[in-house]
Amino acid sequence: RTVVISGASGGIGAAIAARFAEEGASLVLGSIDPRVEAVAAELRESGAKAASLVMDVTNPSDVAALYALAESEFGGVDISVQNAGVITVARIEEMTEAEWDRIMAVNTKGVFLCCQAAIASMRRHGRGGRLISTASGQARQGFIYTPHYAASKFGVVGITQSLAKEVAKEGITV
């Protein structure tokens, strides 16, 4: 299987990649953080098939390039993990509109763009697939000083629920 993972330069994304590598998956790792290249190199050193791209999930051209890399290197996408995410902490009266917009763009728009590209690839190949999007308990409960983050992750839950209904009959689970 070929797995595309956004936000794979460290933390949860790198751990997800390592686990899929243990299972024998081919990996395409993306992140705005150049450390994603070192993560891919380390996986290759351990025997995994891994490619990487420094990219921005809020940029449709970058997202298209990530999924095109999966096509060219490994013949398509079987699993897509939308993991890129950011958070800031601020009192509501101190939070800027730019801060709000950045959190929504990375955490919600990024999931949308990656799911859109992954589904297009999966439909082209007709093999079905899996979409896995990371959210947060804040999507349901919220925390103080992070309403923008909670809203963005609630959006991920909504995207997940909606897409699950749209693509289920095509063998794509979300």
Short mmCIF file of C-alpha atoms in Angstrom, two decimals:
data_model
loop_
_atom_site.label_atom_id
_atom_site.label_comp_id
_atom_site.label_asym_id
_atom_site.label_seq_id
_atom_site.Cartn_x
_atom_site.Cartn_y
_atom_site.Cartn_z
CA ARG A 1 0.00 0.00 0.00
CA THR A 2 1.00 3.60 -0.57
CA VAL A 3 0.39 6.02 2.30
CA VAL A 4 0.53 9.82 2.00
CA ILE A 5 1.00 11.63 5.33
CA SER A 6 0.90 15.39 5.79
CA GLY A 7 2.51 16.94 8.84
CA ALA A 8 5.11 14.16 8.86
CA SER A 9 8.21 16.09 9.96
CA GLY A 10 8.00 14.92 13.57
CA GLY A 11 5.69 13.99 16.42
CA ILE A 12 2.49 12.17 15.55
CA GLY A 13 3.07 12.31 11.78
CA ALA A 14 6.55 10.77 11.98
CA ALA A 15 5.26 8.10 14.37
CA ILE A 16 2.42 7.25 11.99
CA ALA A 17 4.95 6.98 9.16
CA ALA A 18 7.20 4.69 11.21
CA ARG A 19 4.29 2.40 12.01
CA PHE A 20 3.18 2.17 8.38
CA ALA A 21 6.82 1.50 7.41
CA GLU A 22 6.89 -1.43 9.87
CA GLU A 23 3.84 -2.79 8.06
CA GLY A 24 5.64 -2.57 4.70
CA ALA A 25 3.86 0.45 3.24
CA SER A 26 5.41 2.81 0.70
CA LEU A 27 5.37 6.32 2.15
CA VAL A 28 5.03 9.82 0.76
CA LEU A 29 5.65 12.37 3.50
CA GLY A 30 4.80 16.05 3.32
CA SER A 31 5.38 18.98 5.64
CA ILE A 32 6.14 22.68 5.57
CA ASP A 33 9.04 21.81 7.90
CA PRO A 34 12.17 20.69 5.99
CA ARG A 35 12.83 18.09 8.70
CA VAL A 36 10.40 15.89 6.73
CA GLU A 37 13.31 15.04 4.44
CA ALA A 38 15.32 13.67 7.37
CA VAL A 39 12.32 11.60 8.52
CA ALA A 40 12.04 10.06 5.05
CA ALA A 41 15.81 9.45 4.88
CA GLU A 42 15.76 7.69 8.25
CA LEU A 43 12.90 5.47 7.11
CA ARG A 44 14.76 4.61 3.90
CA GLU A 45 17.86 3.73 5.97
CA SER A 46 15.71 1.24 7.89
CA GLY A 47 14.61 -0.36 4.61
CA ALA A 48 11.34 1.44 3.96
CA LYS A 49 10.29 2.95 0.67
CA ALA A 50 9.81 6.65 1.40
CA ALA A 51 9.67 9.90 -0.56
CA SER A 52 9.25 13.37 0.88
CA LEU A 53 8.23 16.84 -0.19
CA VAL A 54 8.54 20.16 1.62
CA MET A 55 5.11 21.63 0.97
CA ASP A 56 2.28 23.71 2.42
CA VAL A 57 -1.12 22.05 2.90
CA THR A 58 -2.83 25.43 2.43
CA ASN A 59 -1.46 25.75 -1.11
CA PRO A 60 -3.45 23.75 -3.71
CA SER A 61 -0.41 23.46 -6.01
CA ASP A 62 1.73 22.06 -3.22
CA VAL A 63 -0.98 19.55 -2.29
CA ALA A 64 -1.30 18.49 -5.94
CA ALA A 65 2.48 18.00 -6.06
CA LEU A 66 2.40 15.78 -2.95
CA TYR A 67 -0.21 13.46 -4.44
CA ALA A 68 1.50 13.56 -7.86
CA LEU A 69 4.64 12.33 -6.10
CA ALA A 70 2.68 9.36 -4.75
CA GLU A 71 1.47 8.63 -8.29
CA SER A 72 4.91 8.89 -9.91
CA GLU A 73 6.87 7.06 -7.20
CA PHE A 74 4.43 4.34 -6.16
CA GLY A 75 1.50 4.28 -8.60
CA GLY A 76 -1.24 5.98 -6.60
CA VAL A 77 -2.66 6.54 -3.15
CA ASP A 78 -4.21 3.82 -0.99
CA ILE A 79 -4.25 5.63 2.35
CA SER A 80 -4.10 9.35 3.04
CA VAL A 81 -3.42 10.68 6.54
CA GLN A 82 -4.29 14.35 6.99
CA ASN A 83 -2.16 15.17 10.00
CA ALA A 84 -0.74 18.68 9.44
CA GLY A 85 -1.87 21.00 12.19
CA VAL A 86 -0.95 24.09 14.16
CA ILE A 87 -2.13 25.72 17.38
CA THR A 88 -1.58 29.02 19.14
CA VAL A 89 -2.82 30.17 22.53
CA ALA A 90 -4.28 33.64 23.10
CA ARG A 91 -6.97 35.39 25.07
CA ILE A 92 -9.86 36.19 22.72
CA GLU A 93 -9.31 39.94 22.83
CA GLU A 94 -5.63 39.46 21.96
CA MET A 95 -6.13 36.98 19.13
CA THR A 96 -5.56 38.47 15.72
CA GLU A 97 -7.59 37.81 12.62
CA ALA A 98 -4.39 36.60 10.92
CA GLU A 99 -3.88 34.06 13.70
CA TRP A 100 -7.47 32.84 13.32
CA ASP A 101 -7.07 32.58 9.54
CA ARG A 102 -3.79 30.65 9.74
CA ILE A 103 -5.18 28.05 12.16
CA MET A 104 -8.31 27.56 10.02
CA ALA A 105 -6.25 27.36 6.82
CA VAL A 106 -3.79 24.73 8.03
CA ASN A 107 -6.10 22.65 10.21
CA THR A 108 -9.29 22.70 8.15
CA LYS A 109 -8.56 23.85 4.61
CA GLY A 110 -5.47 21.62 4.57
CA VAL A 111 -7.61 18.58 5.41
CA PHE A 112 -10.07 19.54 2.68
CA LEU A 113 -7.37 19.97 0.03
CA CYS A 114 -5.60 16.72 0.93
CA CYS A 115 -8.85 14.73 1.00
CA GLN A 116 -9.86 16.22 -2.34
CA ALA A 117 -6.55 15.20 -3.96
CA ALA A 118 -6.55 11.76 -2.33
CA ILE A 119 -10.12 10.99 -3.42
CA ALA A 120 -9.34 12.05 -6.98
CA SER A 121 -6.40 9.61 -7.06
CA MET A 122 -8.41 6.82 -5.47
CA ARG A 123 -11.25 7.30 -7.94
CA ARG A 124 -8.83 7.26 -10.89
CA HIS A 125 -7.41 3.93 -9.81
CA GLY A 126 -10.71 2.37 -8.72
CA ARG A 127 -9.18 0.43 -5.80
CA GLY A 128 -10.95 2.27 -3.00
CA GLY A 129 -8.86 3.54 -0.13
CA ARG A 130 -8.75 5.03 3.32
CA LEU A 131 -8.75 8.64 4.55
CA ILE A 132 -7.60 9.29 8.11
CA SER A 133 -7.79 12.84 9.46
CA THR A 134 -6.48 13.81 12.87
CA ALA A 135 -8.77 16.01 14.94
CA SER A 136 -8.80 16.74 18.68
CA GLY A 137 -10.95 16.42 21.76
CA GLN A 138 -11.23 20.19 21.45
CA ALA A 139 -13.52 19.62 18.48
CA ARG A 140 -16.24 18.60 20.94
CA GLN A 141 -15.26 20.27 24.20
CA GLY A 142 -13.06 23.29 23.45
CA PHE A 143 -10.49 24.72 25.82
CA ILE A 144 -9.83 28.26 27.02
CA TYR A 145 -7.63 30.47 24.84
CA THR A 146 -8.01 28.23 21.76
CA PRO A 147 -11.44 28.83 20.18
CA HIS A 148 -9.83 29.03 16.72
CA TYR A 149 -8.18 25.63 17.20
CA ALA A 150 -11.39 24.06 18.53
CA ALA A 151 -13.36 25.46 15.58
CA SER A 152 -10.79 24.20 13.09
CA LYS A 153 -10.82 20.69 14.54
CA PHE A 154 -14.63 20.67 14.69
CA GLY A 155 -14.41 21.41 10.97
CA VAL A 156 -12.24 18.32 10.52
CA VAL A 157 -14.93 16.23 12.21
CA GLY A 158 -17.55 17.70 9.86
CA ILE A 159 -15.42 17.06 6.77
CA THR A 160 -14.81 13.48 7.92
CA GLN A 161 -18.49 12.75 8.54
CA SER A 162 -19.59 14.30 5.24
CA LEU A 163 -16.95 12.61 3.09
CA ALA A 164 -17.63 9.24 4.72
CA LYS A 165 -21.16 9.43 3.35
CA GLU A 166 -20.09 10.71 -0.07
CA VAL A 167 -17.45 8.10 -0.93
CA ALA A 168 -18.51 4.98 0.97
CA LYS A 169 -20.06 3.29 -2.07
CA GLU A 170 -16.71 3.64 -3.86
CA GLY A 171 -14.87 1.56 -1.28
CA ILE A 172 -13.27 4.60 0.33
CA THR A 173 -13.58 4.75 4.09
CA VAL A 174 -13.11 7.99 5.99
#
